[in-house]
Structures are given as C-alpha cells and as structure tokens.
Amino acid sequence: MKKLILSLLLVLAAVPAIALEKEKTNKQIEALEYNVYYHWGILWKKAGYGIFSLEEQTLNNGETRYHGKLAGKSLSIIEFIMRVRDTLECWYKPDVVPIQYRKGTHEGKYTAEEENRYTTFYQAGKPHTAGNVDSTQVFVTRWRSKKGKDTTYDEVSHSVDDVGYDMLSVFYKIRSLDFSKMRKGQEVKLPVFSGLHKADYMSVEFKGETTCKLRNGKTYPAYALDLTFKSKDSDQTPVQIWVSTDPDHRPLICTIQLRRVGEIQGQWIEPGAAEAKDKEEDID
C-alpha cells in the first residue's frame, strides 16, 4: 500500500493537472437511472446499478458546454466475483465536440485513471462547428495499478481527420442523430479514442422503429440500433440498444451478448417506478 501511494504521488508530482475552466452556472438536464441484469433464459439476476447525469454549464465568458457523467457499480453476487466502481466523465461543446474526458476504473484489484484532452482544428475561414472540423488531436494520460503494486504511467498523442470522440461523448453524439430521417440498415461511423490506442471506429446501424418492452411491462416506441466498435481489442459483437423516439433519445435498453452464455442487459428505471426502490445503496 505504501508503494502504491508513493507511486501515485510521484505521478501527480510529475504531471501538472490540467484544470477545466470553472463554470459560472450549471443546470441539470437529466439524471437517468438504470438497473443492470444478467439474463439467461428465464433467469434474471440483478448485477449492477448505474446513473447517467448531464449538466449544462455556462462559463464566465458566456460560452456553454455540457458535462456528462456515468457512474456504475456492481451489486449482489457480482460483488463477490469482482467488485466494480467505475466513473466516466466528459465535457463537450453544444454541437458535441469533445473538450475533455476522464475515466476512473476500480475493478477488483485493478485501478486506473485515464484522461483525454482534445484540441480541435477547424477548416480555414469556416464557422467553428462540428460540420467544419478538419481534425482532432488528443493527448492521453493513463495511470494504472494491478493488484495494488504494479504501477505504470503512460502518455500518448493521436489525431484523426474528423471530430474524435471517447467512450462516453460518443453516446451523446449518437443520441443527437436524427433517426427519423434514417433508412433501415443505414450506418454512421464515428471515430473513437479508447485507452492508449489511435482512433478506431464505432459503427451505428439503424435497425428501424419498433416497440421496446421493459421488465415492468411498460412499452415505449423506440429506435433500434446496433453499435459495433471495430477495434483489435474488441470481439466486434454488436451491442444492441433501443432509444426513445422522444427528442432526448434516452436509452431504454442496452444488451451485450456474452461469449459463453447469456447476456448483460441494462434497463432504464422510469422515475417513480418500483425498480427505483431496489437500487440498493447509492454509488460511492
């Protein structure tokens, strides 16, 4: 433990913190709660809980940015297999051009802190909007420790010709798409920086409009999507997601097929629904 603390202090001393500009005001846009289940046949076992929150922040210079956050934790028997406490945060401009990203991972005896800082280059002579982005450069720093003793620190820089996203801001970008104008089978490809790797692409395939049924029996009109992250570290099995047809396109169900048996499924908890009482203690 002493070695771990010493290593962390050395890293923090060697790398000056890059602070985001302090916001003048902030307004909460949403707080979406989810139960996470292990599902196999008729078996449904609660495995975790997560919450998406989004704030609109006004800076001292009058500019607006958004702060998205995903905090998740394991529950029930999963706690004995591998205790999970993960937090992802991102800051982005109103047209979903990322500014910064942070990820804190605490899974069993593995701990990691990761940060992306973005520099966006726009086409000369054109307004600074997402549609006029020429390229994105990202500077990534990562500290991690395995089993509390093997401590490493890495930093890399990558670039991509387009807006570059991370594993959280990309979901806000997906939610901003106009699905009502998409045809079934249409694909959108978005460059995503993950870990220390150069940008790989997330494919968003529109599967059409359908009806989504939650475990509480309620149904909602939804758009069905297949998300495939095409990287060398991914098995490229599509993640199935259903988002509301409402303007906020909030995720209703997200399903990840497991390699061996069953699936992991996250389901939106409707405000005031009975499931909200079963979320156990708040996320630490």
Short mmCIF file of C-alpha atoms in Angstrom, two decimals:
data_model
loop_
_atom_site.label_atom_id
_atom_site.label_comp_id
_atom_site.label_asym_id
_atom_site.label_seq_id
_atom_site.Cartn_x
_atom_site.Cartn_y
_atom_site.Cartn_z
CA MET A 1 0.00 0.00 0.00
CA LYS A 2 2.83 2.42 0.84
CA LYS A 3 4.45 1.73 -2.55
CA LEU A 4 1.13 2.34 -4.29
CA ILE A 5 0.59 5.68 -2.56
CA LEU A 6 4.19 6.73 -3.22
CA SER A 7 3.90 5.82 -6.91
CA LEU A 8 0.68 7.81 -7.25
CA LEU A 9 2.24 10.85 -5.56
CA LEU A 10 5.22 10.67 -7.92
CA VAL A 11 2.91 10.55 -10.92
CA LEU A 12 0.89 13.51 -9.68
CA ALA A 13 4.06 15.47 -8.98
CA ALA A 14 5.49 14.76 -12.44
CA VAL A 15 2.35 15.59 -14.40
CA PRO A 16 0.77 19.01 -13.81
CA ALA A 17 -3.02 18.82 -13.61
CA ILE A 18 -4.90 20.45 -16.45
CA ALA A 19 -7.97 22.04 -14.91
CA LEU A 20 -11.10 22.82 -16.85
CA GLU A 21 -12.32 26.39 -16.75
CA LYS A 22 -14.61 26.87 -13.77
CA GLU A 23 -18.26 27.17 -14.74
CA LYS A 24 -20.25 30.23 -13.71
CA THR A 25 -23.58 28.45 -13.54
CA ASN A 26 -24.83 24.92 -14.18
CA LYS A 27 -28.24 23.43 -14.79
CA GLN A 28 -29.12 19.75 -14.57
CA ILE A 29 -30.57 18.42 -17.83
CA GLU A 30 -31.18 14.80 -16.88
CA ALA A 31 -30.41 12.03 -14.40
CA LEU A 32 -31.20 8.64 -15.93
CA GLU A 33 -31.06 5.58 -13.66
CA TYR A 34 -30.51 2.01 -14.83
CA ASN A 35 -30.65 -1.49 -13.39
CA VAL A 36 -28.16 -3.95 -14.87
CA TYR A 37 -29.12 -7.64 -15.11
CA TYR A 38 -27.51 -10.92 -16.04
CA HIS A 39 -30.08 -12.60 -18.28
CA TRP A 40 -30.10 -16.21 -19.44
CA GLY A 41 -33.36 -17.84 -20.49
CA ILE A 42 -35.87 -17.30 -17.69
CA LEU A 43 -33.10 -16.26 -15.26
CA TRP A 44 -32.84 -12.57 -14.41
CA LYS A 45 -30.22 -11.70 -11.79
CA LYS A 46 -29.58 -8.11 -10.80
CA ALA A 47 -25.89 -7.41 -11.31
CA GLY A 48 -25.44 -3.67 -11.03
CA TYR A 49 -26.77 -0.14 -10.99
CA GLY A 50 -25.77 2.95 -12.95
CA ILE A 51 -26.76 6.57 -13.44
CA PHE A 52 -26.24 8.92 -16.38
CA SER A 53 -26.30 12.61 -15.48
CA LEU A 54 -25.98 15.64 -17.73
CA GLU A 55 -25.45 19.30 -16.86
CA GLU A 56 -25.45 22.44 -18.98
CA GLN A 57 -22.66 24.73 -17.81
CA THR A 58 -22.27 28.44 -18.56
CA LEU A 59 -18.69 29.74 -18.40
CA ASN A 60 -17.54 33.19 -17.29
CA ASN A 61 -17.02 34.21 -20.93
CA GLY A 62 -20.64 33.35 -21.74
CA GLU A 63 -19.87 30.13 -23.61
CA THR A 64 -21.87 26.97 -22.98
CA ARG A 65 -20.58 23.44 -22.53
CA TYR A 66 -22.06 20.16 -21.31
CA HIS A 67 -20.83 17.83 -18.59
CA GLY A 68 -21.89 14.20 -18.91
CA LYS A 69 -21.21 11.58 -16.26
CA LEU A 70 -21.77 7.84 -15.97
CA ALA A 71 -21.25 6.18 -12.59
CA GLY A 72 -21.74 2.45 -12.18
CA LYS A 73 -21.34 -0.21 -9.53
CA SER A 74 -21.73 -3.95 -9.19
CA LEU A 75 -24.33 -5.44 -6.86
CA SER A 76 -25.40 -8.73 -5.33
CA ILE A 77 -23.27 -11.84 -6.02
CA ILE A 78 -21.20 -9.93 -8.59
CA GLU A 79 -19.62 -8.08 -5.66
CA PHE A 80 -18.01 -11.35 -4.55
CA ILE A 81 -16.76 -12.19 -8.05
CA MET A 82 -15.33 -8.74 -8.88
CA ARG A 83 -16.27 -5.52 -7.13
CA VAL A 84 -16.75 -2.75 -9.70
CA ARG A 85 -16.85 1.02 -9.17
CA ASP A 86 -16.38 2.88 -12.48
CA THR A 87 -16.90 6.55 -13.32
CA LEU A 88 -16.72 8.18 -16.75
CA GLU A 89 -16.98 11.94 -17.31
CA CYS A 90 -16.87 14.06 -20.45
CA TRP A 91 -17.14 17.73 -21.30
CA TYR A 92 -18.22 18.82 -24.77
CA LYS A 93 -19.43 21.80 -26.77
CA PRO A 94 -23.14 22.19 -27.67
CA ASP A 95 -22.57 20.57 -31.09
CA VAL A 96 -20.94 17.55 -29.33
CA VAL A 97 -17.30 18.41 -29.99
CA PRO A 98 -15.37 16.91 -27.04
CA ILE A 99 -13.21 19.07 -24.78
CA GLN A 100 -12.04 16.62 -22.11
CA TYR A 101 -12.70 13.10 -20.84
CA ARG A 102 -11.86 11.28 -17.62
CA LYS A 103 -12.29 7.66 -16.65
CA GLY A 104 -11.80 6.15 -13.21
CA THR A 105 -11.70 2.36 -13.12
CA HIS A 106 -11.88 0.27 -9.95
CA GLU A 107 -12.45 -3.37 -10.82
CA GLY A 108 -11.33 -5.91 -8.26
CA LYS A 109 -7.64 -5.18 -7.60
CA TYR A 110 -7.23 -3.25 -10.83
CA THR A 111 -7.27 0.55 -10.59
CA ALA A 112 -6.76 3.06 -13.39
CA GLU A 113 -7.16 6.78 -14.01
CA GLU A 114 -7.34 7.97 -17.61
CA GLU A 115 -7.70 11.43 -19.14
CA ASN A 116 -8.15 12.72 -22.70
CA ARG A 117 -7.56 16.36 -23.60
CA TYR A 118 -8.72 17.41 -27.06
CA THR A 119 -7.54 20.07 -29.49
CA THR A 120 -9.94 20.64 -32.37
CA PHE A 121 -8.82 22.14 -35.69
CA TYR A 122 -11.45 23.72 -37.95
CA GLN A 123 -11.44 24.31 -41.69
CA ALA A 124 -9.96 27.70 -42.53
CA GLY A 125 -12.44 30.51 -42.94
CA LYS A 126 -15.46 28.49 -41.79
CA PRO A 127 -17.53 28.73 -38.58
CA HIS A 128 -16.29 26.63 -35.66
CA THR A 129 -18.99 23.98 -35.79
CA ALA A 130 -18.85 20.17 -35.79
CA GLY A 131 -19.55 20.02 -39.52
CA ASN A 132 -16.46 22.13 -40.26
CA VAL A 133 -13.95 20.20 -38.15
CA ASP A 134 -10.79 19.37 -40.09
CA SER A 135 -9.09 17.17 -37.48
CA THR A 136 -8.88 16.34 -33.78
CA GLN A 137 -5.74 15.81 -31.72
CA VAL A 138 -5.98 14.06 -28.38
CA PHE A 139 -3.40 13.87 -25.60
CA VAL A 140 -3.99 10.82 -23.40
CA THR A 141 -2.54 10.17 -19.96
CA ARG A 142 -3.13 6.96 -18.02
CA TRP A 143 -2.07 5.76 -14.60
CA ARG A 144 -2.89 2.22 -13.57
CA SER A 145 -2.12 -0.33 -10.89
CA LYS A 146 -2.63 -4.08 -10.90
CA LYS A 147 -3.07 -5.87 -7.60
CA GLY A 148 -2.03 -2.70 -5.78
CA LYS A 149 1.65 -2.94 -6.64
CA ASP A 150 2.43 -2.95 -10.39
CA THR A 151 2.11 0.75 -11.16
CA THR A 152 2.57 2.23 -14.63
CA TYR A 153 2.15 5.66 -16.21
CA ASP A 154 1.74 6.28 -19.93
CA GLU A 155 1.08 9.23 -22.20
CA VAL A 156 0.43 9.28 -25.94
CA SER A 157 -0.87 11.65 -28.58
CA HIS A 158 -3.06 10.74 -31.56
CA SER A 159 -5.02 12.55 -34.24
CA VAL A 160 -7.88 11.81 -36.60
CA ASP A 161 -9.37 13.61 -39.60
CA ASP A 162 -12.80 14.47 -38.16
CA VAL A 163 -14.35 15.02 -34.76
CA GLY A 164 -12.82 12.46 -32.38
CA TYR A 165 -14.87 11.03 -29.52
CA ASP A 166 -14.30 8.93 -26.41
CA MET A 167 -16.34 6.08 -24.94
CA LEU A 168 -18.79 8.47 -23.25
CA SER A 169 -19.12 11.50 -25.54
CA VAL A 170 -19.79 9.15 -28.46
CA PHE A 171 -23.09 8.15 -26.83
CA TYR A 172 -24.19 11.77 -26.60
CA LYS A 173 -23.30 12.12 -30.28
CA ILE A 174 -25.38 9.05 -31.12
CA ARG A 175 -28.33 10.48 -29.18
CA SER A 176 -28.09 13.68 -31.23
CA LEU A 177 -28.61 11.85 -34.55
CA ASP A 178 -31.89 12.39 -36.39
CA PHE A 179 -33.13 8.81 -36.61
CA SER A 180 -36.46 9.90 -38.09
CA LYS A 181 -34.63 10.66 -41.34
CA MET A 182 -32.57 7.44 -41.43
CA ARG A 183 -33.44 4.40 -43.50
CA LYS A 184 -33.31 0.86 -42.15
CA GLY A 185 -29.79 -0.57 -42.50
CA GLN A 186 -28.14 2.86 -42.75
CA GLU A 187 -24.78 3.15 -40.97
CA VAL A 188 -22.97 6.05 -39.34
CA LYS A 189 -19.29 5.62 -38.47
CA LEU A 190 -17.77 7.66 -35.64
CA PRO A 191 -14.05 7.76 -34.72
CA VAL A 192 -13.46 6.90 -31.05
CA PHE A 193 -10.28 7.08 -28.94
CA SER A 194 -10.16 4.27 -26.39
CA GLY A 195 -7.30 3.79 -23.95
CA LEU A 196 -3.89 4.49 -25.47
CA HIS A 197 -4.91 3.39 -28.96
CA LYS A 198 -5.30 5.52 -32.05
CA ALA A 199 -8.88 6.16 -33.15
CA ASP A 200 -10.97 3.17 -34.13
CA TYR A 201 -14.50 3.39 -35.48
CA MET A 202 -17.84 2.77 -33.87
CA SER A 203 -20.45 1.74 -36.40
CA VAL A 204 -24.04 2.77 -35.62
CA GLU A 205 -26.51 0.76 -37.70
CA PHE A 206 -30.12 1.90 -37.72
CA LYS A 207 -32.42 -1.16 -37.43
CA GLY A 208 -35.71 0.70 -37.65
CA GLU A 209 -38.53 1.89 -35.42
CA THR A 210 -40.07 -0.65 -33.05
CA THR A 211 -41.66 -1.11 -29.64
CA CYS A 212 -39.46 -1.59 -26.58
CA LYS A 213 -40.82 -3.51 -23.58
CA LEU A 214 -39.22 -3.16 -20.14
CA ARG A 215 -39.33 -5.74 -17.35
CA ASN A 216 -42.02 -3.71 -15.58
CA GLY A 217 -44.30 -4.48 -18.52
CA LYS A 218 -44.40 -0.94 -19.91
CA THR A 219 -43.81 -0.40 -23.59
CA TYR A 220 -42.31 2.57 -25.39
CA PRO A 221 -41.89 3.49 -29.06
CA ALA A 222 -38.18 3.21 -29.79
CA TYR A 223 -35.46 3.22 -32.40
CA ALA A 224 -33.39 0.01 -32.52
CA LEU A 225 -29.63 0.35 -33.08
CA ASP A 226 -26.64 -1.97 -33.39
CA LEU A 227 -23.37 -0.49 -32.14
CA THR A 228 -20.14 -2.19 -33.23
CA PHE A 229 -16.76 -0.96 -32.03
CA LYS A 230 -14.30 -2.05 -34.69
CA SER A 231 -11.00 -2.28 -32.85
CA LYS A 232 -8.40 -5.00 -32.49
CA ASP A 233 -9.26 -5.36 -28.78
CA SER A 234 -12.98 -5.86 -29.44
CA ASP A 235 -14.69 -9.08 -30.50
CA GLN A 236 -16.90 -6.82 -32.66
CA THR A 237 -20.11 -8.37 -31.36
CA PRO A 238 -22.78 -5.67 -31.81
CA VAL A 239 -24.22 -4.02 -28.73
CA GLN A 240 -27.98 -3.79 -29.19
CA ILE A 241 -29.59 -0.60 -27.93
CA TRP A 242 -33.10 0.81 -28.01
CA VAL A 243 -33.51 4.57 -27.62
CA SER A 244 -36.70 6.52 -27.08
CA THR A 245 -38.32 8.23 -30.04
CA ASP A 246 -38.67 11.31 -27.81
CA PRO A 247 -36.35 14.21 -28.71
CA ASP A 248 -33.88 13.29 -25.93
CA HIS A 249 -33.40 9.77 -27.40
CA ARG A 250 -32.75 8.42 -23.91
CA PRO A 251 -31.50 4.81 -23.88
CA LEU A 252 -34.23 2.39 -22.79
CA ILE A 253 -32.47 -0.99 -23.06
CA CYS A 254 -28.86 -1.89 -23.80
CA THR A 255 -27.93 -5.54 -24.37
CA ILE A 256 -24.43 -7.05 -24.53
CA GLN A 257 -24.18 -10.70 -25.57
CA LEU A 258 -21.67 -12.72 -23.54
CA ARG A 259 -19.22 -15.05 -25.26
CA ARG A 260 -20.15 -18.13 -23.25
CA VAL A 261 -23.80 -17.92 -22.22
CA GLY A 262 -26.45 -15.31 -21.60
CA GLU A 263 -26.28 -11.55 -21.82
CA ILE A 264 -25.85 -8.40 -19.75
CA GLN A 265 -28.78 -6.05 -20.05
CA GLY A 266 -29.24 -2.51 -18.74
CA GLN A 267 -32.80 -1.17 -18.43
CA TRP A 268 -33.95 2.37 -17.79
CA ILE A 269 -35.72 2.94 -14.47
CA GLU A 270 -38.73 5.13 -15.07
CA PRO A 271 -38.84 7.93 -12.42
CA GLY A 272 -41.06 6.84 -9.55
CA ALA A 273 -41.17 3.21 -10.72
CA ALA A 274 -40.93 0.36 -8.23
CA GLU A 275 -37.48 -0.64 -9.52
CA ALA A 276 -36.01 2.60 -8.15
CA LYS A 277 -36.55 1.29 -4.63
CA ASP A 278 -34.43 -1.76 -5.44
CA LYS A 279 -31.25 0.07 -6.46
CA GLU A 280 -29.71 -0.56 -3.02
CA GLU A 281 -27.24 1.97 -1.61
CA ASP A 282 -26.09 4.97 -3.63
CA ILE A 283 -22.92 4.78 -5.68
CA ASP A 284 -19.87 5.55 -3.58
#
